[in-house]
CSV table of C-alpha atoms in Angstrom, one decimal:
chain,number,residue,atom,x,y,z
L,64,ALA,CA,79.3,-1.9,-45.7
L,65,GLY,CA,77.4,-3.4,-49.1
L,66,ILE,CA,80.3,-3.2,-51.2
L,67,GLU,CA,82.9,-4.2,-48.8
L,68,ALA,CA,81.1,-7.1,-47.9
L,69,ALA,CA,80.6,-7.8,-51.6
L,70,ALA,CA,84.3,-7.6,-52.0
L,71,VAL,CA,84.4,-10.2,-49.6
L,72,PHE,CA,82.0,-12.8,-50.5
L,73,THR,CA,82.5,-12.4,-54.2
L,74,PRO,CA,85.5,-14.5,-54.7
L,75,LEU,CA,84.0,-17.2,-52.6
L,76,VAL,CA,80.8,-17.1,-54.6
L,77,GLY,CA,82.9,-17.1,-57.7
L,78,MET,CA,85.3,-19.8,-56.9
L,79,THR,CA,82.0,-22.1,-55.8
L,80,ALA,CA,80.6,-21.0,-59.1
L,81,GLY,CA,83.9,-22.5,-60.7
L,82,PHE,CA,83.8,-25.5,-58.5
L,83,MET,CA,80.6,-26.2,-59.6
L,84,MET,CA,81.3,-26.5,-63.0
L,85,ASP,CA,83.8,-28.9,-63.1
L,86,GLY,CA,86.7,-27.0,-61.4
L,87,SER,CA,86.7,-24.3,-64.0
L,88,LEU,CA,88.7,-21.5,-63.0
L,89,SER,CA,88.1,-19.5,-66.1
L,90,PHE,CA,84.6,-19.8,-64.9
L,91,GLY,CA,85.0,-18.8,-61.6
L,92,ALA,CA,87.0,-16.0,-62.6
L,93,TYR,CA,84.1,-15.0,-64.8
L,94,VAL,CA,81.5,-14.9,-62.5
L,95,THR,CA,83.9,-13.1,-59.8
L,96,PHE,CA,84.9,-10.1,-61.9
L,97,GLY,CA,81.0,-10.0,-63.4
L,98,ALA,CA,79.8,-9.9,-59.5
L,99,LEU,CA,82.7,-7.2,-58.8
L,100,ALA,CA,81.2,-5.2,-61.6
L,101,ALA,CA,77.9,-5.1,-60.2
L,102,ALA,CA,78.4,-4.7,-56.8
L,103,SER,CA,80.6,-1.5,-57.7
L,104,SER,CA,77.5,0.2,-59.3
L,105,ALA,CA,76.0,0.8,-55.8
L,106,ASP,CA,74.6,4.3,-56.0
L,107,ARG,CA,72.6,5.2,-52.5
L,108,ARG,CA,70.9,8.4,-54.7
L,109,SER,CA,69.4,6.5,-58.0
L,110,PRO,CA,68.8,3.3,-57.3
L,111,ARG,CA,67.6,2.4,-60.2
L,112,ARG,CA,70.1,4.0,-62.9
L,113,ALA,CA,72.7,2.1,-60.3
L,114,LEU,CA,70.7,-1.1,-61.9
L,115,VAL,CA,71.0,-0.2,-65.0
L,116,GLN,CA,74.5,0.8,-64.5
L,117,ALA,CA,75.1,-2.1,-62.6
L,118,GLY,CA,74.1,-4.2,-65.7
L,119,LEU,CA,76.2,-2.3,-68.2
L,120,ARG,CA,79.2,-2.7,-66.0
L,121,VAL,CA,78.8,-6.4,-65.8
L,122,CYS,CA,78.3,-7.2,-69.6
L,123,ALA,CA,81.4,-5.3,-69.7
L,124,ALA,CA,83.1,-6.7,-67.3
L,125,GLN,CA,82.1,-10.3,-68.5
L,126,ILE,CA,83.0,-9.2,-72.1
L,127,ALA,CA,86.5,-8.3,-71.0
L,128,ALA,CA,87.0,-11.9,-69.2
L,129,VAL,CA,86.0,-13.6,-72.1
L,130,PHE,CA,88.1,-12.1,-74.1
L,131,VAL,CA,91.6,-12.3,-71.5
L,132,LEU,CA,90.2,-15.8,-70.7
L,133,ALA,CA,90.3,-16.6,-74.4
L,134,LEU,CA,94.1,-14.9,-74.5
L,135,LEU,CA,95.5,-17.4,-71.2
L,136,GLU,CA,94.0,-20.3,-72.8
L,137,SER,CA,95.2,-19.6,-76.5
L,138,ARG,CA,92.0,-20.4,-77.9
L,139,TYR,CA,92.6,-16.9,-80.1
L,140,PHE,CA,89.1,-16.4,-81.3
L,141,THR,CA,87.6,-19.5,-81.8
L,142,ASP,CA,84.1,-19.1,-81.1
L,143,ILE,CA,84.6,-15.9,-78.9
L,144,GLY,CA,81.8,-13.9,-81.2
L,145,VAL,CA,79.6,-16.2,-79.3
L,146,GLN,CA,80.5,-16.3,-76.3
L,147,MET,CA,80.9,-12.6,-76.0
L,148,ALA,CA,77.4,-12.6,-77.2
L,149,ALA,CA,76.3,-14.7,-74.4
L,150,ALA,CA,78.3,-12.7,-71.7
L,151,ALA,CA,76.3,-9.7,-72.9
L,152,ALA,CA,73.0,-11.4,-72.7
L,153,SER,CA,74.2,-12.6,-69.2
L,154,GLY,CA,74.6,-9.2,-68.1
L,155,VAL,CA,71.3,-8.2,-69.4
L,156,LEU,CA,69.0,-10.9,-68.3
L,157,SER,CA,70.7,-10.7,-64.5
L,158,VAL,CA,69.4,-7.3,-64.0
L,159,LEU,CA,66.3,-7.8,-65.3
L,160,MET,CA,65.8,-10.9,-63.3
L,161,ALA,CA,66.7,-8.2,-60.5
L,162,ALA,CA,64.3,-5.7,-61.4
L,163,LEU,CA,61.9,-8.4,-61.5
L,164,LEU,CA,62.6,-10.2,-58.6
L,165,LEU,CA,63.1,-7.6,-56.2
L,166,PRO,CA,59.4,-6.1,-55.3
L,167,LEU,CA,59.1,-10.5,-54.4
L,168,VAL,CA,61.9,-10.7,-52.2
L,169,GLU,CA,61.0,-7.1,-50.6
L,170,LEU,CA,57.8,-8.5,-50.2
L,171,ARG,CA,58.5,-11.9,-48.9
L,172,PHE,CA,61.0,-10.5,-46.0
L,173,GLY,CA,59.7,-7.5,-45.8
L,174,TYR,CA,63.2,-5.9,-46.5
L,175,THR,CA,63.2,-2.2,-48.3
L,176,SER,CA,65.2,-1.9,-50.9
L,177,GLY,CA,66.9,1.4,-52.1
L,178,PRO,CA,64.7,2.0,-55.0
L,179,ARG,CA,61.8,1.4,-52.5
L,180,LEU,CA,63.5,4.0,-50.5
L,181,HIS,CA,63.5,6.4,-53.2
L,182,ASP,CA,59.8,6.1,-54.1
L,183,LEU,CA,58.9,6.9,-50.8
L,184,ALA,CA,61.2,9.7,-50.2
L,185,ASN,CA,59.7,11.6,-53.0
L,186,LEU,CA,57.8,14.5,-51.9
L,187,ASN,CA,55.0,13.4,-53.9
L,188,HIS,CA,54.0,10.2,-52.7
L,189,PRO,CA,50.2,10.5,-51.8
L,190,LEU,CA,50.7,10.1,-47.8
L,191,LEU,CA,52.6,12.6,-47.8
L,192,LYS,CA,50.6,14.7,-50.0
L,193,GLU,CA,47.5,13.9,-47.9
L,194,LEU,CA,49.7,15.0,-44.7
L,195,LEU,CA,50.4,18.3,-46.5
L,196,VAL,CA,46.9,19.0,-46.9
L,197,GLU,CA,45.3,17.5,-43.7
L,198,ALA,CA,48.4,18.6,-41.5
L,199,PRO,CA,51.0,21.1,-43.1
L,200,GLY,CA,52.5,21.9,-39.8
L,201,THR,CA,53.3,18.1,-39.5
L,202,TYR,CA,53.8,17.9,-42.9
L,203,HIS,CA,56.8,20.7,-42.7
L,204,HIS,CA,58.3,19.7,-39.4
L,205,SER,CA,58.5,15.8,-40.9
L,206,ILE,CA,60.1,17.2,-43.9
L,207,THR,CA,62.6,19.4,-41.7
L,208,VAL,CA,63.4,16.4,-39.6
L,209,GLY,CA,64.1,14.1,-42.4
L,210,GLU,CA,66.4,16.5,-43.9
L,211,LEU,CA,68.1,17.0,-40.9
L,212,ALA,CA,68.0,12.8,-40.6
L,213,ALA,CA,69.8,12.6,-43.3
L,214,ALA,CA,72.7,14.9,-42.8
L,215,ALA,CA,73.3,13.4,-39.7
L,216,ALA,CA,73.1,10.5,-41.4
L,217,GLU,CA,75.5,11.4,-44.1
L,218,ALA,CA,78.1,12.6,-41.2
L,219,ILE,CA,78.3,9.3,-39.7
L,220,ASP,CA,78.6,7.6,-43.0
L,221,ALA,CA,74.9,6.1,-42.3
L,222,HIS,CA,72.7,5.3,-44.5
L,223,ALA,CA,71.3,9.1,-45.1
L,224,ALA,CA,68.1,7.6,-47.6
L,225,LEU,CA,66.8,5.3,-44.6
L,226,ALA,CA,67.0,8.2,-41.9
L,227,ARG,CA,65.2,11.0,-44.4
L,228,VAL,CA,62.3,8.3,-45.4
L,229,GLY,CA,62.2,7.8,-41.6
L,230,GLY,CA,62.2,11.3,-40.8
L,231,TYR,CA,59.3,12.0,-43.5
L,232,TYR,CA,56.8,9.3,-42.0
L,233,HIS,CA,57.5,9.5,-38.3
L,234,ASP,CA,54.5,11.8,-37.5
L,235,ILE,CA,52.2,10.1,-40.3
L,236,GLY,CA,50.0,8.4,-37.9
L,237,LYS,CA,49.0,12.1,-36.9
L,238,LEU,CA,46.4,11.8,-40.0
L,239,LYS,CA,44.3,9.2,-38.1
L,240,GLU,CA,43.5,11.7,-35.1
């Protein structure tokens, strides 16, 4: 649902950005292309790699947008190098900001992001290691439940990582018994 929602919402954001820049259709297109490039790099299996991939795609899309818009507006490479460098820097800075702000957003709104789910799904997580030592049977049961839940989620096109993590930690309260 994330990519589909982005495909619908991104043009609206682009139009709004263009309107805010004195009705600049060029700026609206620039924002739309960059945002669609970022949304297209969603990867639930490796969210950290997806963030880097998003940055590279945003850089490429925005550089291409600058180049194409310069051709369409018959600017023929006047200051286009500076604009392309700014487009690349914008893509890199956007990803850096997202990486820095994501933990704050998670904390403030109680949201668990893809990178955080990825960390929780790591079988070397200290809490899972403690479960293995203290209750090995429960640990193995939890891992099995997590894998079954992930397979079921994939079968119905649901969030497999979330289901897996839920299965891994569903009996974690047994550590307090």
